[in-house]
Coordinates of C-alpha atoms in Angstrom, one line a residue:
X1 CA -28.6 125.0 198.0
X2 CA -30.3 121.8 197.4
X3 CA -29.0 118.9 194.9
X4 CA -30.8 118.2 192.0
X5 CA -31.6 114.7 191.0
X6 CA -33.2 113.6 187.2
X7 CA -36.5 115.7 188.1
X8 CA -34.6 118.6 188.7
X9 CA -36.2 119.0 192.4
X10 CA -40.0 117.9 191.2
X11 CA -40.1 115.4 193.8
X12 CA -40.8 113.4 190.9
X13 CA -38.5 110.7 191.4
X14 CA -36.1 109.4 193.7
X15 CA -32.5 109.8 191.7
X16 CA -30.8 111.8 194.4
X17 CA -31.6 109.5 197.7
X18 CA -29.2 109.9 199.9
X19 CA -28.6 107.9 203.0
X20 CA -27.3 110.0 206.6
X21 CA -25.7 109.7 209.2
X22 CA -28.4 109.0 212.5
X23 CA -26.9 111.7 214.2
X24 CA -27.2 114.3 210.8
X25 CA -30.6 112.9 209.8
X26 CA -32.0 113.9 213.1
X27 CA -30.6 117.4 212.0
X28 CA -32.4 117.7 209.0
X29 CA -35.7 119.9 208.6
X30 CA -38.7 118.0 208.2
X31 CA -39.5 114.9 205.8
X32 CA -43.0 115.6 203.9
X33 CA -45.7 113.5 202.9
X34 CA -44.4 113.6 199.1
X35 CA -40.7 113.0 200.1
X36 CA -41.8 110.2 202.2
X37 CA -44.3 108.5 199.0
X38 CA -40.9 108.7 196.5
X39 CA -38.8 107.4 199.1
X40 CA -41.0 104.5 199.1
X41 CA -40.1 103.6 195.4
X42 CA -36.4 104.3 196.3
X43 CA -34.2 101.1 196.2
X44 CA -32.0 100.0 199.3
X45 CA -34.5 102.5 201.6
X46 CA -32.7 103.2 205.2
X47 CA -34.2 104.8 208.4
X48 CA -32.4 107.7 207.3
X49 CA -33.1 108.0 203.9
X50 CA -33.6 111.5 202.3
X51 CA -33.6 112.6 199.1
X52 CA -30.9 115.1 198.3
X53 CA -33.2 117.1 196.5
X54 CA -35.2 118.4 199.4
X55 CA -32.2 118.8 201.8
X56 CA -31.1 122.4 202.1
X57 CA -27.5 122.3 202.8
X58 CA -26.1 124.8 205.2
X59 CA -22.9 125.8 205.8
X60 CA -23.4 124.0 209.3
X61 CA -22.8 120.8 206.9
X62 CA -19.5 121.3 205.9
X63 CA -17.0 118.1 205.7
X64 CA -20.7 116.1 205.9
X65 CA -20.4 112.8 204.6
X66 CA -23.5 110.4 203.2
X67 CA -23.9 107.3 201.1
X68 CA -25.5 106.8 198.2
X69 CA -27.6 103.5 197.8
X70 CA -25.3 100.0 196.6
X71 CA -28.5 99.4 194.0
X72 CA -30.5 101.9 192.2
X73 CA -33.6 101.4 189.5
X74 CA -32.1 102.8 186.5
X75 CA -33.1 102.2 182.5
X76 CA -29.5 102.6 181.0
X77 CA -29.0 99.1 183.4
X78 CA -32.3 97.5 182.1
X79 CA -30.6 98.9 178.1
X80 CA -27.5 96.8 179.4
X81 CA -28.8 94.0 180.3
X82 CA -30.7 94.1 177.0
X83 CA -27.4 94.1 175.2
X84 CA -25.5 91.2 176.9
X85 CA -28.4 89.3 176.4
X86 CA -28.4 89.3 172.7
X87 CA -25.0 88.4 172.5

């Protein structure tokens, strides 16, 4: 099972970055080439940055824990800054 972020698992985007554990990132199967270009658009990028969307989950992974970035790039908050700024 992988988790799908706004590109539905395209790699077409980076929506569903995740951030891991050292430990569990060192787990993980391979990063690719394309995972490793949208990662590089991906705000608040850590060593052990992933996105979510090419991370198979096992059932070795149960009880994981991972973080989700503090900042993300996002139109609705470009659309809400827009608003408070014409009031």
């Amino acid at each position: 099972m992988r988790l799908a972020g706004a590109c539905e698992g395209t790699l077409a985007c980076s929506t569903c970055h995740l951030i891991f554990e050292k430990d569990t990132f060192q787990k993980l199967d391979a990063i690719s080439d394309e995972e490793l270009d949208m990662l590089d658009l991906a705000y608040g990028l850590t060593e052990t940055s992933r996105l979510g969307c090419q991370v198979c989950v096992k059932k070795s992974m149960d009880g994981l824990t991972v973080r989700v970035p503090m900042d993300v790039s996002d139109i609705r908050r470009q659309l809400e800054v827009g608003k408070q700024s014409k009031q």
